[in-house]
Amino acid sequence: MAAIAPKISLLPITQCSSSKSNARITKPLPRVRTPVGRRVGTIATLGFLAASIFKQPAGAFDFGLVAPDQTLEEALSGIRDHARGLLDIKEFIDSESWKDAQREMRMNAGYLKQDMYTIIQNKPGKERPRLRKMYSELFNNVTRLDYATRDMDKVHVLELYEKIVHSLNDILSTV
């Protein structure tokens, strides 16, 4: 036996009133006028939802590169601490605690990225291309390490960790 599909009407919503003769009389609902149009209301609602949903990142890399009030001296002092924090994930890698390694790596890499960007912006134009190349090499390896920890491939993770150590040594000796 075939199932009967319900009828879907694309007509406006109406009120029904019945009379004694069981005949239905329909009349359209009154249209409510507001000073705010649908487009403006939709945009305001989406803006509110986006602001409430994206208030805090979900542990991913932070792409806000320049801290607004960060000076060169603060960046230079912070780069060593954040580099040390990035290197401290070695103990998580050795114990194969992948989620903890990712969390620590992402947190420290975000701050390190801010520090590096501030330092690059404050260097003379001749030095910037070399620093940008080192910056790119470092954070490409950090991204690869993040993917390798997701795959839980310890051998590949250790290779990438060594590349990050080498990149950080080059950067810290240059800065």
PDB file of C-alpha atoms in Angstrom:
ATOM      1  CA  MET A   1       0.000   0.000   0.000  1.00  0.00           C
ATOM      2  CA  ALA A   2       1.437   3.374  -0.968  1.00  0.00           C
ATOM      3  CA  ALA A   3       1.945   6.025   1.650  1.00  0.00           C
ATOM      4  CA  ILE A   4       0.000   9.201   1.178  1.00  0.00           C
ATOM      5  CA  ALA A   5       2.178  12.302   1.260  1.00  0.00           C
ATOM      6  CA  PRO A   6       0.745  15.306   3.084  1.00  0.00           C
ATOM      7  CA  LYS A   7      -0.179  18.323   0.992  1.00  0.00           C
ATOM      8  CA  ILE A   8       2.095  21.282   1.465  1.00  0.00           C
ATOM      9  CA  SER A   9       0.599  24.635   0.712  1.00  0.00           C
ATOM     10  CA  LEU A  10       2.626  27.620  -0.353  1.00  0.00           C
ATOM     11  CA  LEU A  11      -0.275  29.982   0.317  1.00  0.00           C
ATOM     12  CA  PRO A  12      -0.129  32.547   3.117  1.00  0.00           C
ATOM     13  CA  ILE A  13      -1.173  31.498   6.613  1.00  0.00           C
ATOM     14  CA  THR A  14      -4.856  32.058   7.169  1.00  0.00           C
ATOM     15  CA  GLN A  15      -7.394  31.998   9.970  1.00  0.00           C
ATOM     16  CA  CYS A  16     -10.281  29.641   9.654  1.00  0.00           C
ATOM     17  CA  SER A  17     -13.720  30.226  11.029  1.00  0.00           C
ATOM     18  CA  SER A  18     -16.588  27.858  10.652  1.00  0.00           C
ATOM     19  CA  SER A  19     -20.197  28.608  10.321  1.00  0.00           C
ATOM     20  CA  LYS A  20     -23.131  26.472  11.181  1.00  0.00           C
ATOM     21  CA  SER A  21     -23.205  25.046   7.673  1.00  0.00           C
ATOM     22  CA  ASN A  22     -19.726  23.426   8.089  1.00  0.00           C
ATOM     23  CA  ALA A  23     -18.398  25.588   5.262  1.00  0.00           C
ATOM     24  CA  ARG A  24     -14.993  27.023   5.944  1.00  0.00           C
ATOM     25  CA  ILE A  25     -14.363  30.659   5.321  1.00  0.00           C
ATOM     26  CA  THR A  26     -10.734  31.704   5.278  1.00  0.00           C
ATOM     27  CA  LYS A  27      -9.404  35.178   5.590  1.00  0.00           C
ATOM     28  CA  PRO A  28      -5.743  36.188   5.575  1.00  0.00           C
ATOM     29  CA  LEU A  29      -4.042  37.168   8.833  1.00  0.00           C
ATOM     30  CA  PRO A  30      -3.348  40.868   9.152  1.00  0.00           C
ATOM     31  CA  ARG A  31       0.191  41.762   8.094  1.00  0.00           C
ATOM     32  CA  VAL A  32       2.291  43.199  10.882  1.00  0.00           C
ATOM     33  CA  ARG A  33       4.341  46.226   9.864  1.00  0.00           C
ATOM     34  CA  THR A  34       7.564  46.950  11.719  1.00  0.00           C
ATOM     35  CA  PRO A  35      10.035  49.785  11.261  1.00  0.00           C
ATOM     36  CA  VAL A  36      12.800  47.171  10.744  1.00  0.00           C
ATOM     37  CA  GLY A  37      12.764  45.326   7.440  1.00  0.00           C
ATOM     38  CA  ARG A  38      13.472  41.627   7.032  1.00  0.00           C
ATOM     39  CA  ARG A  39      16.910  42.221   5.566  1.00  0.00           C
ATOM     40  CA  VAL A  40      18.040  44.453   8.437  1.00  0.00           C
ATOM     41  CA  GLY A  41      16.557  42.074  10.996  1.00  0.00           C
ATOM     42  CA  THR A  42      18.282  39.091   9.409  1.00  0.00           C
ATOM     43  CA  ILE A  43      21.638  40.856   9.279  1.00  0.00           C
ATOM     44  CA  ALA A  44      21.332  41.953  12.914  1.00  0.00           C
ATOM     45  CA  THR A  45      20.408  38.435  14.010  1.00  0.00           C
ATOM     46  CA  LEU A  46      23.293  36.858  12.088  1.00  0.00           C
ATOM     47  CA  GLY A  47      25.702  39.427  13.484  1.00  0.00           C
ATOM     48  CA  PHE A  48      24.578  38.656  17.021  1.00  0.00           C
ATOM     49  CA  LEU A  49      24.884  34.906  16.458  1.00  0.00           C
ATOM     50  CA  ALA A  50      28.326  35.218  14.871  1.00  0.00           C
ATOM     51  CA  ALA A  51      29.549  37.368  17.758  1.00  0.00           C
ATOM     52  CA  SER A  52      28.313  34.892  20.338  1.00  0.00           C
ATOM     53  CA  ILE A  53      29.542  31.773  18.509  1.00  0.00           C
ATOM     54  CA  PHE A  54      32.999  33.022  17.541  1.00  0.00           C
ATOM     55  CA  LYS A  55      33.835  34.667  20.840  1.00  0.00           C
ATOM     56  CA  GLN A  56      36.684  32.276  21.629  1.00  0.00           C
ATOM     57  CA  PRO A  57      38.636  30.109  19.191  1.00  0.00           C
ATOM     58  CA  ALA A  58      38.349  26.362  19.571  1.00  0.00           C
ATOM     59  CA  GLY A  59      42.024  25.767  20.301  1.00  0.00           C
ATOM     60  CA  ALA A  60      43.149  26.503  16.780  1.00  0.00           C
ATOM     61  CA  PHE A  61      45.926  28.824  15.663  1.00  0.00           C
ATOM     62  CA  ASP A  62      45.299  32.474  16.365  1.00  0.00           C
ATOM     63  CA  PHE A  63      45.594  34.548  13.208  1.00  0.00           C
ATOM     64  CA  GLY A  64      45.562  37.948  14.937  1.00  0.00           C
ATOM     65  CA  LEU A  65      49.209  38.580  14.137  1.00  0.00           C
ATOM     66  CA  VAL A  66      50.065  41.884  15.744  1.00  0.00           C
ATOM     67  CA  ALA A  67      49.256  42.626  19.334  1.00  0.00           C
ATOM     68  CA  PRO A  68      48.060  46.237  19.236  1.00  0.00           C
ATOM     69  CA  ASP A  69      50.249  47.613  22.010  1.00  0.00           C
ATOM     70  CA  GLN A  70      53.176  45.208  21.808  1.00  0.00           C
ATOM     71  CA  THR A  71      56.544  46.902  21.642  1.00  0.00           C
ATOM     72  CA  LEU A  72      59.712  45.493  20.129  1.00  0.00           C
ATOM     73  CA  GLU A  73      61.201  44.962  23.603  1.00  0.00           C
ATOM     74  CA  GLU A  74      58.143  42.983  24.733  1.00  0.00           C
ATOM     75  CA  ALA A  75      58.282  40.879  21.583  1.00  0.00           C
ATOM     76  CA  LEU A  76      62.005  40.184  22.047  1.00  0.00           C
ATOM     77  CA  SER A  77      61.509  39.109  25.658  1.00  0.00           C
ATOM     78  CA  GLY A  78      58.411  37.061  24.818  1.00  0.00           C
ATOM     79  CA  ILE A  79      59.919  35.227  21.869  1.00  0.00           C
ATOM     80  CA  ARG A  80      62.347  33.284  24.064  1.00  0.00           C
ATOM     81  CA  ASP A  81      59.633  32.249  26.528  1.00  0.00           C
ATOM     82  CA  HIS A  82      57.241  31.178  23.803  1.00  0.00           C
ATOM     83  CA  ALA A  83      59.980  29.345  21.913  1.00  0.00           C
ATOM     84  CA  ARG A  84      60.842  27.496  25.125  1.00  0.00           C
ATOM     85  CA  GLY A  85      57.144  26.683  25.562  1.00  0.00           C
ATOM     86  CA  LEU A  86      56.995  25.334  22.017  1.00  0.00           C
ATOM     87  CA  LEU A  87      60.041  23.155  22.689  1.00  0.00           C
ATOM     88  CA  ASP A  88      58.509  21.859  25.934  1.00  0.00           C
ATOM     89  CA  ILE A  89      56.065  19.728  23.950  1.00  0.00           C
ATOM     90  CA  LYS A  90      58.866  17.150  23.655  1.00  0.00           C
ATOM     91  CA  GLU A  91      57.774  15.499  26.894  1.00  0.00           C
ATOM     92  CA  PHE A  92      54.212  15.149  25.551  1.00  0.00           C
ATOM     93  CA  ILE A  93      55.573  13.639  22.338  1.00  0.00           C
ATOM     94  CA  ASP A  94      57.725  11.147  24.264  1.00  0.00           C
ATOM     95  CA  SER A  95      54.741  10.071  26.358  1.00  0.00           C
ATOM     96  CA  GLU A  96      52.544  10.042  23.227  1.00  0.00           C
ATOM     97  CA  SER A  97      50.075  12.431  24.821  1.00  0.00           C
ATOM     98  CA  TRP A  98      48.971  13.832  21.455  1.00  0.00           C
ATOM     99  CA  LYS A  99      46.099  16.058  22.567  1.00  0.00           C
ATOM    100  CA  ASP A 100      48.232  17.760  25.213  1.00  0.00           C
ATOM    101  CA  ALA A 101      51.037  18.244  22.700  1.00  0.00           C
ATOM    102  CA  GLN A 102      48.619  19.859  20.253  1.00  0.00           C
ATOM    103  CA  ARG A 103      47.131  22.133  22.907  1.00  0.00           C
ATOM    104  CA  GLU A 104      50.507  23.367  24.145  1.00  0.00           C
ATOM    105  CA  MET A 105      51.909  23.697  20.641  1.00  0.00           C
ATOM    106  CA  ARG A 106      48.933  25.744  19.438  1.00  0.00           C
ATOM    107  CA  MET A 107      48.972  28.040  22.433  1.00  0.00           C
ATOM    108  CA  ASN A 108      52.693  28.785  22.264  1.00  0.00           C
ATOM    109  CA  ALA A 109      52.806  28.941  18.469  1.00  0.00           C
ATOM    110  CA  GLY A 110      50.129  31.643  18.436  1.00  0.00           C
ATOM    111  CA  TYR A 111      52.067  33.852  20.828  1.00  0.00           C
ATOM    112  CA  LEU A 112      55.347  33.102  19.072  1.00  0.00           C
ATOM    113  CA  LYS A 113      53.758  34.086  15.771  1.00  0.00           C
ATOM    114  CA  GLN A 114      52.701  37.451  17.251  1.00  0.00           C
ATOM    115  CA  ASP A 115      56.172  38.081  18.632  1.00  0.00           C
ATOM    116  CA  MET A 116      57.862  37.147  15.362  1.00  0.00           C
ATOM    117  CA  TYR A 117      55.562  39.338  13.313  1.00  0.00           C
ATOM    118  CA  THR A 118      56.143  42.326  15.597  1.00  0.00           C
ATOM    119  CA  ILE A 119      59.907  41.824  15.377  1.00  0.00           C
ATOM    120  CA  ILE A 120      59.811  41.514  11.581  1.00  0.00           C
ATOM    121  CA  GLN A 121      57.755  44.695  11.275  1.00  0.00           C
ATOM    122  CA  ASN A 122      60.250  46.621  13.408  1.00  0.00           C
ATOM    123  CA  LYS A 123      63.353  45.467  11.497  1.00  0.00           C
ATOM    124  CA  PRO A 124      64.862  47.430   8.606  1.00  0.00           C
ATOM    125  CA  GLY A 125      63.643  46.532   5.123  1.00  0.00           C
ATOM    126  CA  LYS A 126      66.855  44.693   4.174  1.00  0.00           C
ATOM    127  CA  GLU A 127      66.529  42.177   7.017  1.00  0.00           C
ATOM    128  CA  ARG A 128      62.840  41.393   6.548  1.00  0.00           C
ATOM    129  CA  PRO A 129      62.974  38.915   3.631  1.00  0.00           C
ATOM    130  CA  ARG A 130      65.379  36.630   5.488  1.00  0.00           C
ATOM    131  CA  LEU A 131      63.289  36.786   8.675  1.00  0.00           C
ATOM    132  CA  ARG A 132      60.095  36.162   6.718  1.00  0.00           C
ATOM    133  CA  LYS A 133      61.649  33.078   5.147  1.00  0.00           C
ATOM    134  CA  MET A 134      62.648  31.723   8.560  1.00  0.00           C
ATOM    135  CA  TYR A 135      59.186  32.624   9.909  1.00  0.00           C
ATOM    136  CA  SER A 136      57.522  30.765   7.046  1.00  0.00           C
ATOM    137  CA  GLU A 137      59.755  27.721   7.444  1.00  0.00           C
ATOM    138  CA  LEU A 138      59.116  27.558  11.189  1.00  0.00           C
ATOM    139  CA  PHE A 139      55.347  27.839  11.027  1.00  0.00           C
ATOM    140  CA  ASN A 140      55.006  25.511   8.056  1.00  0.00           C
ATOM    141  CA  ASN A 141      56.789  22.896  10.170  1.00  0.00           C
ATOM    142  CA  VAL A 142      54.541  23.709  13.139  1.00  0.00           C
ATOM    143  CA  THR A 143      51.490  23.129  10.943  1.00  0.00           C
ATOM    144  CA  ARG A 144      52.949  19.863   9.653  1.00  0.00           C
ATOM    145  CA  LEU A 145      53.672  18.821  13.245  1.00  0.00           C
ATOM    146  CA  ASP A 146      50.060  19.565  14.150  1.00  0.00           C
ATOM    147  CA  TYR A 147      48.854  17.260  11.372  1.00  0.00           C
ATOM    148  CA  ALA A 148      51.382  14.576  12.319  1.00  0.00           C
ATOM    149  CA  THR A 149      50.165  14.601  15.932  1.00  0.00           C
ATOM    150  CA  ARG A 150      46.632  14.084  14.642  1.00  0.00           C
ATOM    151  CA  ASP A 151      47.881  11.007  12.800  1.00  0.00           C
ATOM    152  CA  MET A 152      49.794   9.900  15.933  1.00  0.00           C
ATOM    153  CA  ASP A 153      52.871   9.130  13.835  1.00  0.00           C
ATOM    154  CA  LYS A 154      55.668   9.377  16.399  1.00  0.00           C
ATOM    155  CA  VAL A 155      58.556   8.979  13.918  1.00  0.00           C
ATOM    156  CA  HIS A 156      57.281  11.777  11.686  1.00  0.00           C
ATOM    157  CA  VAL A 157      56.467  13.946  14.713  1.00  0.00           C
ATOM    158  CA  LEU A 158      60.021  13.624  15.998  1.00  0.00           C
ATOM    159  CA  GLU A 159      61.472  14.523  12.571  1.00  0.00           C
ATOM    160  CA  LEU A 160      59.316  17.654  12.425  1.00  0.00           C
ATOM    161  CA  TYR A 161      60.169  18.515  16.020  1.00  0.00           C
ATOM    162  CA  GLU A 162      63.867  18.467  15.122  1.00  0.00           C
ATOM    163  CA  LYS A 163      63.197  20.780  12.170  1.00  0.00           C
ATOM    164  CA  ILE A 164      61.369  23.166  14.515  1.00  0.00           C
ATOM    165  CA  VAL A 165      64.299  23.099  16.949  1.00  0.00           C
ATOM    166  CA  HIS A 166      66.685  23.939  14.103  1.00  0.00           C
ATOM    167  CA  SER A 167      64.416  26.758  12.845  1.00  0.00           C
ATOM    168  CA  LEU A 168      64.061  28.247  16.313  1.00  0.00           C
ATOM    169  CA  ASN A 169      67.828  28.180  16.843  1.00  0.00           C
ATOM    170  CA  ASP A 170      68.311  30.039  13.556  1.00  0.00           C
ATOM    171  CA  ILE A 171      65.664  32.621  14.435  1.00  0.00           C
ATOM    172  CA  LEU A 172      66.907  33.216  17.977  1.00  0.00           C
ATOM    173  CA  SER A 173      70.488  33.613  16.788  1.00  0.00           C
ATOM    174  CA  THR A 174      69.380  36.148  14.154  1.00  0.00           C
ATOM    175  CA  VAL A 175      67.108  38.143  16.442  1.00  0.00           C
TER     176      VAL A 175
END
